[in-house]
CSV table of C-alpha atoms in Angstrom, one decimal:
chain,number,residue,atom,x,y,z
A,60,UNK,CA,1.8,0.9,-15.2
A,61,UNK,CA,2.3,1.6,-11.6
A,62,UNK,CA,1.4,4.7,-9.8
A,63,UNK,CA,3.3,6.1,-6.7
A,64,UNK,CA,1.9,8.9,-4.6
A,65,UNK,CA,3.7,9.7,-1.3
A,66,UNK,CA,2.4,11.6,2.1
A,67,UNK,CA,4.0,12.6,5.1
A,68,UNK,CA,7.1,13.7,6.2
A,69,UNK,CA,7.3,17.1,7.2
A,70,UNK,CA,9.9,18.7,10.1
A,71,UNK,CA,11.1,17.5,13.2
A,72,UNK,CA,13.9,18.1,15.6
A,73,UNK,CA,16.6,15.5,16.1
A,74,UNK,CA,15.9,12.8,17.8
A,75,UNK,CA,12.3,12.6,16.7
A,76,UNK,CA,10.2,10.1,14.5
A,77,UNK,CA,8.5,10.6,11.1
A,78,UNK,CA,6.6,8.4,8.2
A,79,UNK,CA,6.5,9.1,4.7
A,80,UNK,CA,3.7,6.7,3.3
A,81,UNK,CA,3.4,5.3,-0.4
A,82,UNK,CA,0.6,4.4,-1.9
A,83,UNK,CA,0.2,2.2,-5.5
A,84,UNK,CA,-2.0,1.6,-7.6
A,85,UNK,CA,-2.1,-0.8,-10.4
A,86,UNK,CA,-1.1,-3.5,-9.2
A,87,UNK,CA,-0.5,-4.9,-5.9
A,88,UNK,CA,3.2,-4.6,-4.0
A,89,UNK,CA,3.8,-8.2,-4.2
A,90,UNK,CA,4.5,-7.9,-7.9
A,91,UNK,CA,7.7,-5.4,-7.7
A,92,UNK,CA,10.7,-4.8,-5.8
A,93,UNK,CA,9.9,-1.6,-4.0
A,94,UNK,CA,13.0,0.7,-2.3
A,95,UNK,CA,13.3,3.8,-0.7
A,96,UNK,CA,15.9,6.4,-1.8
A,97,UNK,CA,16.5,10.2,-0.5
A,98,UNK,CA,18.3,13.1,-2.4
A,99,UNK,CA,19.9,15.8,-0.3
A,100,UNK,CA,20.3,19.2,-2.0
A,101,UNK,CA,23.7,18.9,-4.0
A,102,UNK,CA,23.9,15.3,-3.6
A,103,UNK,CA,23.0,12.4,-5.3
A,104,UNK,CA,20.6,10.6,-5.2
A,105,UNK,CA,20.8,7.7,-2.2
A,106,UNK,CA,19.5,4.2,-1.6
A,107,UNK,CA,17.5,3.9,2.1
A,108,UNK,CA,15.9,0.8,1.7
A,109,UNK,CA,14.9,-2.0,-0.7
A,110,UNK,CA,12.5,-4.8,-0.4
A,111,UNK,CA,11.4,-8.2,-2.3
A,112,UNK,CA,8.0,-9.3,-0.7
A,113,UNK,CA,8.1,-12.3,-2.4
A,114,UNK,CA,11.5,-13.8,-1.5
A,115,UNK,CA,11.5,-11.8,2.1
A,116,UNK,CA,14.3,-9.4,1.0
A,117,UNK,CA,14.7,-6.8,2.6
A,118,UNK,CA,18.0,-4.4,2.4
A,119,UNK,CA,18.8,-1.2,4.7
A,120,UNK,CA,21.6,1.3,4.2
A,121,UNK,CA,23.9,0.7,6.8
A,122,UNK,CA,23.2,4.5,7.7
A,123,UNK,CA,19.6,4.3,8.4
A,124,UNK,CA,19.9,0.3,10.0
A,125,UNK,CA,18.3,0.3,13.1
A,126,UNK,CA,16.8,3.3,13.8
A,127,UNK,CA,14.2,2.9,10.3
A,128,UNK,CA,11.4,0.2,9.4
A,129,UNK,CA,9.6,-0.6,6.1
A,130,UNK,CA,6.0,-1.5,6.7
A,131,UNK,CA,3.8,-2.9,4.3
A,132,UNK,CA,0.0,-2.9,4.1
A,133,UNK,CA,-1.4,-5.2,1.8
A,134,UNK,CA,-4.9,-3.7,2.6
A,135,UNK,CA,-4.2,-0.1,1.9
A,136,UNK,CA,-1.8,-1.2,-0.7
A,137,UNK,CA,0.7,1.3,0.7
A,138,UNK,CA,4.5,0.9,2.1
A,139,UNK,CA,5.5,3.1,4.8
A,140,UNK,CA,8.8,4.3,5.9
A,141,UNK,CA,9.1,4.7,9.7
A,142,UNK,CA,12.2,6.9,10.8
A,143,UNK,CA,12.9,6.9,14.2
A,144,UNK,CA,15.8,8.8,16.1
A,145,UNK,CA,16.6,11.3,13.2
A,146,UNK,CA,19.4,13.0,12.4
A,147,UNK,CA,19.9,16.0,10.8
A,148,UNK,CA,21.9,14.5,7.9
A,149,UNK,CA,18.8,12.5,6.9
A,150,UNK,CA,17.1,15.8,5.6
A,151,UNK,CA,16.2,15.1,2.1
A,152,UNK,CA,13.5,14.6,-0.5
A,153,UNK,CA,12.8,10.8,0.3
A,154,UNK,CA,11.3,8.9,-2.8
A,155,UNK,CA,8.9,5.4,-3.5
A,156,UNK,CA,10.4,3.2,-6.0
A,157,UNK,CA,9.1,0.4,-7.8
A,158,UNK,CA,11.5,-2.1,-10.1
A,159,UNK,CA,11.3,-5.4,-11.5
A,160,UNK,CA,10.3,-8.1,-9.1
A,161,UNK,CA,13.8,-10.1,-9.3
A,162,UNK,CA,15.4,-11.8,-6.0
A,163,UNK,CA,18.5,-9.2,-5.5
A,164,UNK,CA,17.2,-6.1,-3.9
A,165,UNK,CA,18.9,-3.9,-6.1
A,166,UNK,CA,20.4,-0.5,-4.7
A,167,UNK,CA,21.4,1.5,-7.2
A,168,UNK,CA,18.3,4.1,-9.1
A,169,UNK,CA,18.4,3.0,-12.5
A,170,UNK,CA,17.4,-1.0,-11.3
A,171,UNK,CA,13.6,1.5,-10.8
A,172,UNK,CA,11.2,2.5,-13.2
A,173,UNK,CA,9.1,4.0,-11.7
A,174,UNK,CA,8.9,6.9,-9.1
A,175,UNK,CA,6.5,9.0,-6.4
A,176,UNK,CA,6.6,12.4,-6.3
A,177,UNK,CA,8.7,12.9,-3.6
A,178,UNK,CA,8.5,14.1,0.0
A,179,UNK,CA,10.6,16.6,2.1
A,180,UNK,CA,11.7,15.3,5.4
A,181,UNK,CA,13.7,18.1,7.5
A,182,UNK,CA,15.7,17.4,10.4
A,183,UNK,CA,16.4,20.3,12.9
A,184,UNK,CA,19.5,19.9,15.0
C-alpha cells in the first residue's frame, strides 16, 4: 500500500506563496489518481485539486484556478502544491490523496484511499 508524508506549508500574509510537498512511497505516482483536499476548522472537508498522470487529467476547484499549480516529480517521487496569491479563506489543513487510477478525476473524499498526514497552511489578512 501507498504511503503519503507531507512537508511545508506554514504562515504567510495574504498575498504571499506557499508549497505543501507529498512524498510516496510504494509505488510510483503514475499508478493512482492523486488530489489535493483542505479542511477548514468547522468545515468539511474540500476538493483543491485532482490529477490522472496517465490520461493528462488534471482538475482545479474553481476557487483555487489560477492562482495554484500541481507539480509532479517523477524523480523525487513527490507532488507539490504551489499556492500563489493566498487568501485568507484558504487557511486549512491541506491533505495528499491517492485513489484508483481511473480516467475521471474524481472530487469527492471517499473516491481516496489513502491519505498524508496533513499540513497546516495559515493565511494572515
Amino acid at each position: 500500500q501507498p504511503q503519503l508524508v507531507q512537508s511545508g506549508g506554514g504562515l504567510v500574509q495574504a498575498g504571499g506563496s506557499l508549497r505543501v510537498s507529498c512524498a510516496k512511497s510504494g509505488g510510483a505516482f503514475s499508478t493512482y489518481n492523486m488530489a489535493w483536499f483542505r479542511q477548514a476548522p468547522g468545515k468539511d472537508r474540500e476538493f483543491v485539486v485532482g490529477s490522472n498522470w496517465i490520461h493528462g487529467n488534471i482538475n482545479y476547484a474553481n476557487s483555487v484556478k489560477g492562482r495554484f499549480t500541481v507539480i509532479r516529480d517523477n524523480v523525487k517521487n513527490t507532488l507539490d502544491l504551489q499556492m500563489d496569491n493566498l487568501k485568507p479563506e484558504d487557511t486549512a489543513v491541506y491533505y495528499c490523496a491517492a485513489g484508483v487510477p481511473e480516467v475521471v478525476v474524481h472530487t469527492i473524499d471517499s473516491k481516496y484511499d489513502h491519505w498524508g498526514q496533513g499540513t497546516q497552511v495559515t493565511v494572515s489578512s
